[in-house]
PDB file of C-alpha atoms in Angstrom:
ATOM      1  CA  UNK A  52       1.861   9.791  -9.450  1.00 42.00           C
ATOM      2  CA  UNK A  53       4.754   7.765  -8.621  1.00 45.00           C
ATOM      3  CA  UNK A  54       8.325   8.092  -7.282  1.00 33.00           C
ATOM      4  CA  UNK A  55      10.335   5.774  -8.468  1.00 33.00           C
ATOM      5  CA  UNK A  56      13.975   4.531  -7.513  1.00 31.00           C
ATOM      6  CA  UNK A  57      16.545   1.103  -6.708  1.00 28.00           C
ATOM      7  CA  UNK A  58      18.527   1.015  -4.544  1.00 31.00           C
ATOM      8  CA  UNK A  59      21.922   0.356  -5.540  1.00 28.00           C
ATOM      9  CA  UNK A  60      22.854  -1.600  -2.473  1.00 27.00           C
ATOM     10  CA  UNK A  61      19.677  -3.961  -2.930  1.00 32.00           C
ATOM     11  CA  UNK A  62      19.376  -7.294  -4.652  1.00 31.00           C
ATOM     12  CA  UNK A  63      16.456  -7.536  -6.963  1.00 32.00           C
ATOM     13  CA  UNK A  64      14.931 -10.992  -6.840  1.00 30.00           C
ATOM     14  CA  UNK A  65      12.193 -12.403  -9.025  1.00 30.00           C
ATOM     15  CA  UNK A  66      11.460 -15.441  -6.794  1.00 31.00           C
ATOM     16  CA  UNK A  67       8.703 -17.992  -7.956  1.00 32.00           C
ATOM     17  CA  UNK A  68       7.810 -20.843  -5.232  1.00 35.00           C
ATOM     18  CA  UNK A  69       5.727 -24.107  -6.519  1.00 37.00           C
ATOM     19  CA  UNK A  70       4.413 -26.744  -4.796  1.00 41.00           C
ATOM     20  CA  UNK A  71       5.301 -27.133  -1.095  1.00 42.00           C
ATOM     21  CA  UNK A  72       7.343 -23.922  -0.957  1.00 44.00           C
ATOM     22  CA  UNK A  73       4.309 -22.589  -1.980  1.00 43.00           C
ATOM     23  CA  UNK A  74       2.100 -23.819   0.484  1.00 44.00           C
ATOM     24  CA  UNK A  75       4.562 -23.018   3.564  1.00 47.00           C
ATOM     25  CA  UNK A  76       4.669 -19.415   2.503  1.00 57.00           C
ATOM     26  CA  UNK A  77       0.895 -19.357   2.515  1.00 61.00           C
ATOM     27  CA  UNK A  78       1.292 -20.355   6.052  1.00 77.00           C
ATOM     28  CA  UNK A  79       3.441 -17.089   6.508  1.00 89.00           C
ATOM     29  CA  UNK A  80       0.043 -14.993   6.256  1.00 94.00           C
ATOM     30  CA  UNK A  81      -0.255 -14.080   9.654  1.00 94.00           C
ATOM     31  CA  UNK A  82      -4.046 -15.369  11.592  1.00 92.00           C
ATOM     32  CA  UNK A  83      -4.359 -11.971  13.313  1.00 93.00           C
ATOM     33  CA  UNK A  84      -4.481  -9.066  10.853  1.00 97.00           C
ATOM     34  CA  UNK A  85      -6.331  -6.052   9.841  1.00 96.00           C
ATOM     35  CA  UNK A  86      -7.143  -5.324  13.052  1.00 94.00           C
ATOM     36  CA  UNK A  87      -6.969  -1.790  15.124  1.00 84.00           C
ATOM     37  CA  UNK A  88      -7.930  -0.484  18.081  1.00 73.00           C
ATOM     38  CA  UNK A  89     -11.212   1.053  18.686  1.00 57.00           C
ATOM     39  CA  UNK A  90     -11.466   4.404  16.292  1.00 57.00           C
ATOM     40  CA  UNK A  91     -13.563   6.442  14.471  1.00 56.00           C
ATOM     41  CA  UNK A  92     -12.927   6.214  11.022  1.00 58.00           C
ATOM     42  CA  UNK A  93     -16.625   8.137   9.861  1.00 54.00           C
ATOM     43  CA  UNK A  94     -14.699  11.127   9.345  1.00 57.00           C
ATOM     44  CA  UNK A  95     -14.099  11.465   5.482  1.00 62.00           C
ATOM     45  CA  UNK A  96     -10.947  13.302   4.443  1.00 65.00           C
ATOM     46  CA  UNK A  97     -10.043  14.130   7.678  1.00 79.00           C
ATOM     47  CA  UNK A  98      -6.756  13.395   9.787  1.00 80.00           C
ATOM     48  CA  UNK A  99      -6.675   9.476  11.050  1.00 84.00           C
ATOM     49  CA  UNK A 100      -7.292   8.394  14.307  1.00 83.00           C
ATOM     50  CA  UNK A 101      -3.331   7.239  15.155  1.00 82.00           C
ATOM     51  CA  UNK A 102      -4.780   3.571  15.669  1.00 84.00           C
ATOM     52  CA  UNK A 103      -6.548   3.695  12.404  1.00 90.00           C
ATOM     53  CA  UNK A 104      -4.089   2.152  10.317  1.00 94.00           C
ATOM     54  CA  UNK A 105      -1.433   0.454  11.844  1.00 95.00           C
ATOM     55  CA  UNK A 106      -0.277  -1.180   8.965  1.00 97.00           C
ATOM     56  CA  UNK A 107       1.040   1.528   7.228  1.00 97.00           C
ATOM     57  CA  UNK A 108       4.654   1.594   6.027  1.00 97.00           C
ATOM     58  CA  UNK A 109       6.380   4.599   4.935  1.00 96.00           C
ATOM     59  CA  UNK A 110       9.587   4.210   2.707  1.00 96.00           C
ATOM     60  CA  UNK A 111      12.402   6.663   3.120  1.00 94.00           C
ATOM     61  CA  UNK A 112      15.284   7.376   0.199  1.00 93.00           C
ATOM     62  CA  UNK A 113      17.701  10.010  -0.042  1.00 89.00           C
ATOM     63  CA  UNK A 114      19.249  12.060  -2.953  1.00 81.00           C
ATOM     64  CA  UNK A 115      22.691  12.552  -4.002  1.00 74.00           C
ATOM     65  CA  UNK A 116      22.132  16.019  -3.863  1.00 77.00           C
ATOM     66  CA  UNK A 117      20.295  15.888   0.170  1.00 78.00           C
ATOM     67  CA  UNK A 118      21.749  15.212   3.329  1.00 75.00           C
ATOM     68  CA  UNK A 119      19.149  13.253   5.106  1.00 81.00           C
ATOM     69  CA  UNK A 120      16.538  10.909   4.026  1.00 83.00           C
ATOM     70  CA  UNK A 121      12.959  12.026   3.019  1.00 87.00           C
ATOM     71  CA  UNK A 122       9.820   9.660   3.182  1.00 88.00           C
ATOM     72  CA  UNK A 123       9.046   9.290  -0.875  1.00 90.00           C
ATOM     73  CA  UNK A 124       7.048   6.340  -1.461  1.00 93.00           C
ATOM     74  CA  UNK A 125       4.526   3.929   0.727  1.00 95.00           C
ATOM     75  CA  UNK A 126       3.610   0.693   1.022  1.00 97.00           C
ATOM     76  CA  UNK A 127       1.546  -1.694   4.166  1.00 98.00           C
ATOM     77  CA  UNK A 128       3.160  -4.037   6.265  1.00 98.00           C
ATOM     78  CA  UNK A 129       2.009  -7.908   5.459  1.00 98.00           C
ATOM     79  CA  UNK A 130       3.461  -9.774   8.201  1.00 97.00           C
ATOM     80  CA  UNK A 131       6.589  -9.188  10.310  1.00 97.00           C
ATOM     81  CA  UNK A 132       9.302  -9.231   7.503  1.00 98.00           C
ATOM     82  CA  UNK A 133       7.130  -8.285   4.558  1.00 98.00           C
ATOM     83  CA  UNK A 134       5.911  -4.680   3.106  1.00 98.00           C
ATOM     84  CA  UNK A 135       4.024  -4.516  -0.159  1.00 98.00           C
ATOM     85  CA  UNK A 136       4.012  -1.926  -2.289  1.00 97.00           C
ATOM     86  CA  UNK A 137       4.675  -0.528  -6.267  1.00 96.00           C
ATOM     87  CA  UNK A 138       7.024  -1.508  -8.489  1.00 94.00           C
ATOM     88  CA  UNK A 139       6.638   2.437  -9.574  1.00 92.00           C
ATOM     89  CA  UNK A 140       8.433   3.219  -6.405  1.00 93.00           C
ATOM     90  CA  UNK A 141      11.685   1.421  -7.476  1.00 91.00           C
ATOM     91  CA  UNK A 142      12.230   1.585 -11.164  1.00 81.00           C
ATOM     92  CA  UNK A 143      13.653   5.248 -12.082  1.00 74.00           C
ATOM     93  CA  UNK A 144      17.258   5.640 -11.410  1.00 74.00           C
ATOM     94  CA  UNK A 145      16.866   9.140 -11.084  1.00 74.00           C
ATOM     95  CA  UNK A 146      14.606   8.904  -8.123  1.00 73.00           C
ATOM     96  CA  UNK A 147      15.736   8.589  -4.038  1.00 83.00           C
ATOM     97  CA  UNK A 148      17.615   5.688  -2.921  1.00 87.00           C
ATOM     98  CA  UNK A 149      16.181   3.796  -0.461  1.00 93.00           C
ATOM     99  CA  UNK A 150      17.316   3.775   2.818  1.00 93.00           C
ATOM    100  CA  UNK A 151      14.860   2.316   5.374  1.00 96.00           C
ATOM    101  CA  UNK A 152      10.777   1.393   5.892  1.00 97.00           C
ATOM    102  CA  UNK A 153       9.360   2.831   8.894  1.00 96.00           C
ATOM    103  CA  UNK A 154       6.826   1.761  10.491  1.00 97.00           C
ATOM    104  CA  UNK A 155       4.381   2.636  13.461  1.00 93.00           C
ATOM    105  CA  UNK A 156       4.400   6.644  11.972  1.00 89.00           C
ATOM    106  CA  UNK A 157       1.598   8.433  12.052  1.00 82.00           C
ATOM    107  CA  UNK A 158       2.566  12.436  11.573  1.00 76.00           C
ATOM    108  CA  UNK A 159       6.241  13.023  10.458  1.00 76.00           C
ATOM    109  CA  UNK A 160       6.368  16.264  12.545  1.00 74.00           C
ATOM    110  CA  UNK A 161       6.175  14.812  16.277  1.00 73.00           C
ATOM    111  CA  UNK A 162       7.670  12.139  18.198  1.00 72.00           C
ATOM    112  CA  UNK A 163       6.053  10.261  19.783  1.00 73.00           C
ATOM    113  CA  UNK A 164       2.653  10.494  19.040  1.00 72.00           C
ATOM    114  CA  UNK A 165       0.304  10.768  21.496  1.00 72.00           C
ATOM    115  CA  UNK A 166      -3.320  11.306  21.911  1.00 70.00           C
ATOM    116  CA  UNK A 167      -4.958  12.004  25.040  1.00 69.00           C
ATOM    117  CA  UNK A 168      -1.898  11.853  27.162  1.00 70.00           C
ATOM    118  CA  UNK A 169      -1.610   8.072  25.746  1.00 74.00           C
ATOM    119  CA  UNK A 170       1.559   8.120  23.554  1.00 74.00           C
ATOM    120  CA  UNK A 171       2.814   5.572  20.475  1.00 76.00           C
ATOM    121  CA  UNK A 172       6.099   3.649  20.757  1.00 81.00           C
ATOM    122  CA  UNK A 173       8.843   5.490  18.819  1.00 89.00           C
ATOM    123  CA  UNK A 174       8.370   4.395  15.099  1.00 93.00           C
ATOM    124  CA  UNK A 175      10.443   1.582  13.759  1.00 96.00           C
ATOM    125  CA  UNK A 176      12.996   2.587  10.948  1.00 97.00           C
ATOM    126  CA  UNK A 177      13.800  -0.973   9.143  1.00 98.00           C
ATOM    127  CA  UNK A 178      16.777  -1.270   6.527  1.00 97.00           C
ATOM    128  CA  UNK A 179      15.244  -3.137   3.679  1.00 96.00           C
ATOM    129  CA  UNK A 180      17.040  -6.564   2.630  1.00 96.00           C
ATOM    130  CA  UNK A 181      15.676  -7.515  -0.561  1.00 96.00           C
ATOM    131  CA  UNK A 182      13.084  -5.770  -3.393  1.00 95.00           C
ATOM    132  CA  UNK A 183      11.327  -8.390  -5.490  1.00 96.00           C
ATOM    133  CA  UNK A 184       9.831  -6.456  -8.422  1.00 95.00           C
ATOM    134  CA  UNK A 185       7.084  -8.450 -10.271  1.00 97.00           C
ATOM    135  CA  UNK A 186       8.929 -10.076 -13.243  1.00 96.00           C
ATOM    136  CA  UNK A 187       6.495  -8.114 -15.522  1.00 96.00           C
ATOM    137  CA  UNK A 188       6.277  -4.726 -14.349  1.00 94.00           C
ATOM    138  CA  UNK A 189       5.673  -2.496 -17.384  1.00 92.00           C
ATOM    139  CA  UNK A 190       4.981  -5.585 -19.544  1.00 93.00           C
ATOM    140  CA  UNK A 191       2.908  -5.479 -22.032  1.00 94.00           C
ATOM    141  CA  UNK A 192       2.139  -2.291 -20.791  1.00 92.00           C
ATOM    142  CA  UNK A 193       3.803   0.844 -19.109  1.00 90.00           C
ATOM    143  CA  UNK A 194       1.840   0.673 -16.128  1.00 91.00           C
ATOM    144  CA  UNK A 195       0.994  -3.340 -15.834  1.00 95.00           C
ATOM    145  CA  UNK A 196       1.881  -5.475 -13.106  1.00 96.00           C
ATOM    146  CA  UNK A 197       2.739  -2.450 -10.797  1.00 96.00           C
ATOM    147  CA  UNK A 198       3.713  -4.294  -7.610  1.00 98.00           C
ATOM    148  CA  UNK A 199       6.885  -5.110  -5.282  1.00 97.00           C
ATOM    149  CA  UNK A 200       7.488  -7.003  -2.322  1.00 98.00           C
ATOM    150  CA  UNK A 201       9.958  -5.309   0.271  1.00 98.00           C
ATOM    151  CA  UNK A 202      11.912  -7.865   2.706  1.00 98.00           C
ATOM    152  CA  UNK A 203      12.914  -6.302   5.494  1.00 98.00           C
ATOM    153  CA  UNK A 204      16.751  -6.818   7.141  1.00 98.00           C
ATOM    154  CA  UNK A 205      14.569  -7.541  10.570  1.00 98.00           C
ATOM    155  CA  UNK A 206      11.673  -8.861  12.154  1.00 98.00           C
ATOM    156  CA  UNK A 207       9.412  -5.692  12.846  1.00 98.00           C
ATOM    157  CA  UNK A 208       7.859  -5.539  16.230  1.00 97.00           C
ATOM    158  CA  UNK A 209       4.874  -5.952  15.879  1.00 96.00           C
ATOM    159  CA  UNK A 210       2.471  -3.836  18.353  1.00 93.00           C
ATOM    160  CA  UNK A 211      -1.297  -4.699  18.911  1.00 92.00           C
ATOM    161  CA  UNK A 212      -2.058  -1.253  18.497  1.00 90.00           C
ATOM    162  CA  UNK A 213       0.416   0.564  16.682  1.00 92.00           C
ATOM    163  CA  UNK A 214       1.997  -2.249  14.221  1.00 96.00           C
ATOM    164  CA  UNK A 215      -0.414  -4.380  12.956  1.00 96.00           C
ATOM    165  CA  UNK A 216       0.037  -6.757   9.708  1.00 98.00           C
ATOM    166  CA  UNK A 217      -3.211  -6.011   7.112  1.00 98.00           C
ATOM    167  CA  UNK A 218      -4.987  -8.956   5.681  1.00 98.00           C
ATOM    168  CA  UNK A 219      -4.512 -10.085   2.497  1.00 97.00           C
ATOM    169  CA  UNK A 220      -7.583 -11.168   0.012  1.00 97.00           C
ATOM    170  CA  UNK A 221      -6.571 -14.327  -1.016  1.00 96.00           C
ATOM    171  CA  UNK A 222     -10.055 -15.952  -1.437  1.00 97.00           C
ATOM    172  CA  UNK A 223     -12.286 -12.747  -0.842  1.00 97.00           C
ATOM    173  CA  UNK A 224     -15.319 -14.723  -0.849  1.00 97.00           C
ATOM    174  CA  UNK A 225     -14.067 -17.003   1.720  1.00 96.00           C
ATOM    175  CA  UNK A 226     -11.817 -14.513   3.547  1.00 96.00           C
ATOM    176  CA  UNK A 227     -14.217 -11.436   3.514  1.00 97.00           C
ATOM    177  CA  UNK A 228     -17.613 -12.625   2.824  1.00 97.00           C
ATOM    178  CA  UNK A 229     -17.940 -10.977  -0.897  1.00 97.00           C
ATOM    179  CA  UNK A 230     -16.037 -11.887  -4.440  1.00 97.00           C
ATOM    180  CA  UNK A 231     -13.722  -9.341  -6.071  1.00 97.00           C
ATOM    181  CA  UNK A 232     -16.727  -8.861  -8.541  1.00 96.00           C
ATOM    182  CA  UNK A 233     -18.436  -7.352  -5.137  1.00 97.00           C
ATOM    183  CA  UNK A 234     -15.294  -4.766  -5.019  1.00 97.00           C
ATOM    184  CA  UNK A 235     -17.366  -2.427  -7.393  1.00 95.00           C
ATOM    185  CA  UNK A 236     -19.532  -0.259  -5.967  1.00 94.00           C
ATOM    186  CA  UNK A 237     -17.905  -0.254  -2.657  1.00 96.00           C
ATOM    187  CA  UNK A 238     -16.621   2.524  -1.007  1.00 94.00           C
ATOM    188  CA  UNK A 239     -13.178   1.913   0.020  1.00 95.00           C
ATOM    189  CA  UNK A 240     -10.515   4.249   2.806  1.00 95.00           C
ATOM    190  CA  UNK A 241      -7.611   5.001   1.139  1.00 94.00           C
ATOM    191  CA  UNK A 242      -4.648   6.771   2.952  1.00 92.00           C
ATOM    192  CA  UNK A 243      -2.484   9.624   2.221  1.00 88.00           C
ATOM    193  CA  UNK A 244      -0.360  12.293   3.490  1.00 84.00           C
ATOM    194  CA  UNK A 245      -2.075  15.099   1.607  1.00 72.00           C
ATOM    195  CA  UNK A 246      -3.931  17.964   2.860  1.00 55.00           C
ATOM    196  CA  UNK A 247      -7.861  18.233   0.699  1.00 56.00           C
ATOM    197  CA  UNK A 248      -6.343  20.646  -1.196  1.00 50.00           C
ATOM    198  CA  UNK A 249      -3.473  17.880  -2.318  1.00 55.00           C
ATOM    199  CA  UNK A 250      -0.716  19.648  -0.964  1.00 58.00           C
ATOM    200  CA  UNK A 251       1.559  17.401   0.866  1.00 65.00           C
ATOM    201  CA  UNK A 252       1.054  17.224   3.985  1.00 71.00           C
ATOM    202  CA  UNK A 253       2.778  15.293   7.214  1.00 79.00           C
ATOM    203  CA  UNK A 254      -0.247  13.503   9.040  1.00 85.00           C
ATOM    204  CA  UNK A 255      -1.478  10.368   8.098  1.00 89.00           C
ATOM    205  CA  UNK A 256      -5.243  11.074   6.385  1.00 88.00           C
ATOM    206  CA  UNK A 257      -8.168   9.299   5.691  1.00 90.00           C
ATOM    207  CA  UNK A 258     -10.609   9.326   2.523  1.00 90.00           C
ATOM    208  CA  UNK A 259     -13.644   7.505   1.460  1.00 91.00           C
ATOM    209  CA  UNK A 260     -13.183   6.657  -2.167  1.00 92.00           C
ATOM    210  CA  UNK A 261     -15.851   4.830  -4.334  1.00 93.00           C
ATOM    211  CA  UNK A 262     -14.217   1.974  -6.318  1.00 95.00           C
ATOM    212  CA  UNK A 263     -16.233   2.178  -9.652  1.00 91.00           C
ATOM    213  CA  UNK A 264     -14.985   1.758 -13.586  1.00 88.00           C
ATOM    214  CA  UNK A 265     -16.060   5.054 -14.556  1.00 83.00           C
ATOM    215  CA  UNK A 266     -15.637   6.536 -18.052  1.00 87.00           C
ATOM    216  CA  UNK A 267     -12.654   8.510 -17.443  1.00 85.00           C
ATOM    217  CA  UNK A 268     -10.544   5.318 -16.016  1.00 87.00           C
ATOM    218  CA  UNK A 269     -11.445   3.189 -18.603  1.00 86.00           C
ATOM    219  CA  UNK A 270     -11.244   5.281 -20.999  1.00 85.00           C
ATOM    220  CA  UNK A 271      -7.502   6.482 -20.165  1.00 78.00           C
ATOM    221  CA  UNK A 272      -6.044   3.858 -18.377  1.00 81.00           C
ATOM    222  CA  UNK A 273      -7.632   0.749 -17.904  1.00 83.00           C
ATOM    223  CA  UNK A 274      -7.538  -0.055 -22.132  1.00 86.00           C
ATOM    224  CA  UNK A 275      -4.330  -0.793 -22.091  1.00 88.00           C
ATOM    225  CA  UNK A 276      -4.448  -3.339 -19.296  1.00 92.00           C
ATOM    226  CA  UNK A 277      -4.185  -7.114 -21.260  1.00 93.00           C
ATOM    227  CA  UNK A 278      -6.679  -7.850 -18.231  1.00 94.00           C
ATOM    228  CA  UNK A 279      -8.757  -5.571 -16.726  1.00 92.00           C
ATOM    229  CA  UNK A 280      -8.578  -7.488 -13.405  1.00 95.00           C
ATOM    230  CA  UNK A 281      -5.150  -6.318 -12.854  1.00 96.00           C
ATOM    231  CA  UNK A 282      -6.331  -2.563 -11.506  1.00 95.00           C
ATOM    232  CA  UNK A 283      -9.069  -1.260  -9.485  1.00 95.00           C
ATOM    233  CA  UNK A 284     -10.281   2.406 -10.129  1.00 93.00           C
ATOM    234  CA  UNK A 285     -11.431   4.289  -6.836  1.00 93.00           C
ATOM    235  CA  UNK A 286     -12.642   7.800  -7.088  1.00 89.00           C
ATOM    236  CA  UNK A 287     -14.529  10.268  -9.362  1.00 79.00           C
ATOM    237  CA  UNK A 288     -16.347  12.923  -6.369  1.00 74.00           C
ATOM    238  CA  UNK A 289     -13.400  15.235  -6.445  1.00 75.00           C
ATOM    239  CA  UNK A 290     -11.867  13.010  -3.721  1.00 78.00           C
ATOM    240  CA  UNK A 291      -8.114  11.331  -4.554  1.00 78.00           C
ATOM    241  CA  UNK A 292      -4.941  10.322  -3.952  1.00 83.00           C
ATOM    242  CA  UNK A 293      -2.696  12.242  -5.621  1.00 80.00           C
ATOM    243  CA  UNK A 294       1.747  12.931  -5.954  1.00 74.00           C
ATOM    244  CA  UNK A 295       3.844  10.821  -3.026  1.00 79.00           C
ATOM    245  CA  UNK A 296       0.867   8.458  -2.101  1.00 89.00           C
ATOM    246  CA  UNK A 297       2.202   5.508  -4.430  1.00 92.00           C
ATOM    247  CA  UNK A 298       1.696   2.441  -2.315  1.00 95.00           C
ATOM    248  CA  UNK A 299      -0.659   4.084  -0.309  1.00 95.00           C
ATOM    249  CA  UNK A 300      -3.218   0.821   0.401  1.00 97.00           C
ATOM    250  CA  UNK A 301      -6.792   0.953  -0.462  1.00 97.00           C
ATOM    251  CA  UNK A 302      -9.095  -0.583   1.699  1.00 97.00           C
ATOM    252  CA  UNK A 303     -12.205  -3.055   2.511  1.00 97.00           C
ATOM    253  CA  UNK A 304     -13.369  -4.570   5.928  1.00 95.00           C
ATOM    254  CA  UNK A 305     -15.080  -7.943   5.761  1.00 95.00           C
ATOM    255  CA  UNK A 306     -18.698  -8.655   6.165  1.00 94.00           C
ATOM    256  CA  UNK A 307     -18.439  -8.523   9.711  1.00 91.00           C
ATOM    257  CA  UNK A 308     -16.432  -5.381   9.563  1.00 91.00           C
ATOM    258  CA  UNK A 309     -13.738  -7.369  12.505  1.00 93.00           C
ATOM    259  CA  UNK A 310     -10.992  -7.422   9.199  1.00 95.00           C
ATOM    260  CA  UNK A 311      -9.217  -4.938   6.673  1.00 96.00           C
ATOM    261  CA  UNK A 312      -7.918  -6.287   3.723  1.00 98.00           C
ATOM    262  CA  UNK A 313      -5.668  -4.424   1.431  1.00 98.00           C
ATOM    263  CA  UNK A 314      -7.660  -4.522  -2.283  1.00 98.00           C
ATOM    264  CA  UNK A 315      -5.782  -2.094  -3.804  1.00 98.00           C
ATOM    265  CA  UNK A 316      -2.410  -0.278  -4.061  1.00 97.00           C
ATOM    266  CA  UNK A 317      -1.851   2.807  -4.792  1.00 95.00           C
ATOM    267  CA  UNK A 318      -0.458   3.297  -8.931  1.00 94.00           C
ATOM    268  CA  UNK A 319      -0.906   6.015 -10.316  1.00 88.00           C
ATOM    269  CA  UNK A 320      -3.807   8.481 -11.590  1.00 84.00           C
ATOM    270  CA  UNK A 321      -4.509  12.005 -13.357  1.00 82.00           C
ATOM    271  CA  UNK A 322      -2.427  15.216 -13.203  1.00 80.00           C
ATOM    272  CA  UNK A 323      -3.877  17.261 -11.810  1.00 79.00           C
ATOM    273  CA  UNK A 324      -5.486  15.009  -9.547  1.00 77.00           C
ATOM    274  CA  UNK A 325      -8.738  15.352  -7.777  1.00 78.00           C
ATOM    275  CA  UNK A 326     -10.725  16.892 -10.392  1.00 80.00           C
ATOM    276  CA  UNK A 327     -14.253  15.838 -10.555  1.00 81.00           C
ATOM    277  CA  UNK A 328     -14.955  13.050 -12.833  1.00 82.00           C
ATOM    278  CA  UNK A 329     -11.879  11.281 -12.724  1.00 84.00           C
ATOM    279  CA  UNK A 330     -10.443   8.104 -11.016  1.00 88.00           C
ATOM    280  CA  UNK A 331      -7.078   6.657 -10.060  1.00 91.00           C
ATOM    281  CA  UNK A 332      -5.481   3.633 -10.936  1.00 93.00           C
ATOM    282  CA  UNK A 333      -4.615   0.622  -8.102  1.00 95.00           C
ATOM    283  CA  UNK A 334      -3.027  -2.307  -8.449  1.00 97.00           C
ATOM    284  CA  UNK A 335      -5.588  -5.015  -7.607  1.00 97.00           C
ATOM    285  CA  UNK A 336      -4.095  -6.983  -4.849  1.00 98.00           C
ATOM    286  CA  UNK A 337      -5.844  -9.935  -5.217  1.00 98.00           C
ATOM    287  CA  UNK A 338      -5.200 -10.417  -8.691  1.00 98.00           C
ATOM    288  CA  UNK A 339      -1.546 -10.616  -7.361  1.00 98.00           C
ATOM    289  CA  UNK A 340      -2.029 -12.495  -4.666  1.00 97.00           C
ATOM    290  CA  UNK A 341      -0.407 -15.989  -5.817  1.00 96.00           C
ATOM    291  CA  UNK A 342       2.427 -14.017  -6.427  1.00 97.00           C
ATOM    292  CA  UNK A 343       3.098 -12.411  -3.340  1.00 97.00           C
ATOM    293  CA  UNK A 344       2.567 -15.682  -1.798  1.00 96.00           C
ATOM    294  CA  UNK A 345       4.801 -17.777  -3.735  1.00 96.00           C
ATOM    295  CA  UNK A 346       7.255 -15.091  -3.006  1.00 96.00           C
ATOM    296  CA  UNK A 347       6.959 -14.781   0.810  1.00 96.00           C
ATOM    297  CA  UNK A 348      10.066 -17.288   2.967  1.00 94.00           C
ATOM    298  CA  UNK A 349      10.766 -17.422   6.623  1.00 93.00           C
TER     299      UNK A 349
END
């Protein structure tokens, strides 16, 4: 499912923060998060309000063999320097080179976008400054620990409409009002850029996708995970993710639906995806959630 790629010009850095360092980048988790403006996100599968999800980052690369950059990989913006995505997106040589995050995007095809004569700031395109790759990506398996901080070369702007940071689930009993164990069962918004028929599309969509360990995920993916809290598996009612939507997010509100957290992160998942039955992988955030803390600097 993933496109995968490092850029030559980027500095790989496998940061791990204890003690104080720790607790000041904890304190880089911005208060006001997860929140959009007033939209109707019932539609299932359907294209996305443009305030839906204002957290979305799309991550642009070019090939040797192309003269302009082409969006190939995702990931969701975490506070004003950070994005968070897959390691998947940044570990095949052979794959774009990443040139920039943008941010604020919500169909690639016009500019601005607007929506009842009310029209979006132009979206920000962000050179990236850093890509920390979890130390164990593809350790002990091929597709464990599938998860990368971006640092970007600039504060984004944030917007309180347009450019929003999403909330992280650090305690999700505390900070959502249910425990990952809760997760299951849910149904859970993903995003992607594909029409229903998986083609690939350019407007940002929105699908409903039940996050359940059904048969066909554990069964195919999830036994070779050391720890079976280190995915989430979201679909299985012909509904998925599918090719380009690595790093796509995967969603929850809290209790009192005023807060969306990222759970999960877009991995990988069948080919050919969709089919009835079966379920994608996603990296569960809050399993990683130390990490990406201990990771996070002014």
């Amino acid at each position: 499912m993933g496109r995968l790629n490092l850029a030559e010009t980027l500095v790989v850095v496998l940061v791990v923060a204890t003690g104080s360092e720790a607790q000041e980048s904890l304190g880089l988790l911005p208060p006001r998060c997860g929140m959009s403006g007033l939209t109707n996100r019932i539609i299932d599968g359907g294209y996305a309000d443009p305030l839906a999800w204002p957290w979305v980052a799309l991550l642009y690369g070019i090939q040797p063999s192309e003269p302009v950059s082409s969006r190939y990989c995702n990931g969701v913006l975490i506070n004003d320097r950070y994005v968070l995505s897959v390691g998947n997106c940044f570990a095949n040589p052979v794959a774009p080179k990443l040139e920039f995050v943008r941010l604020g995007e919500h169909s690639l095809d016009t500019d601005p976008d607007c929506q009842q004569n009310l029209c979006a700031p132009t979206p920000q395109d962000i050179p990236v400054e850093q890509v920390i790759v979890h130390p164990q990506y593809r350790s002990p398996c091929r597709t464990c620990n599938d998860i990368a901080l971006l640092r970007l070369a600039r504060p984004a702007t944030l917007h309180p409409l347009h450019v929003v940071p999403i909330c992280l689930p650090v305690d999700p009993l505390k900070d959502m009002g249910f425990s990952e164990e809760e997760f299951q069962g849910k149904f859970a918004y993903a995003t992607t850029l594909n029409s229903p028929s998986f083609e690939r599309g350019t407007t940002l969509r929105q699908i409903l996708l039940p996050i359940e360990e059904g048969d066909f995920c554990l069964s195919m993916f999830k036994r070779d995970f050391p720890d079976p809290r280190m995915a989430l598996c979201a679909g299985g009612q012909g509904k998925d993710t599918c090719g380009g939507d690595s790093g796509m997010p995967l969603m929850l509100a809290n209790s009192p639906a005023t807060k969306v957290f990222v759970v999960g992160l877009s991995s990988f998942g069948p080919v050919p995806c969709g089919r009835n039955g079966t379920q994608s992988v996603y990296t569960n955030v809050h399993y990683y959630a130390q990490w990406i803390i201990d990771n996070l600097r002014p």
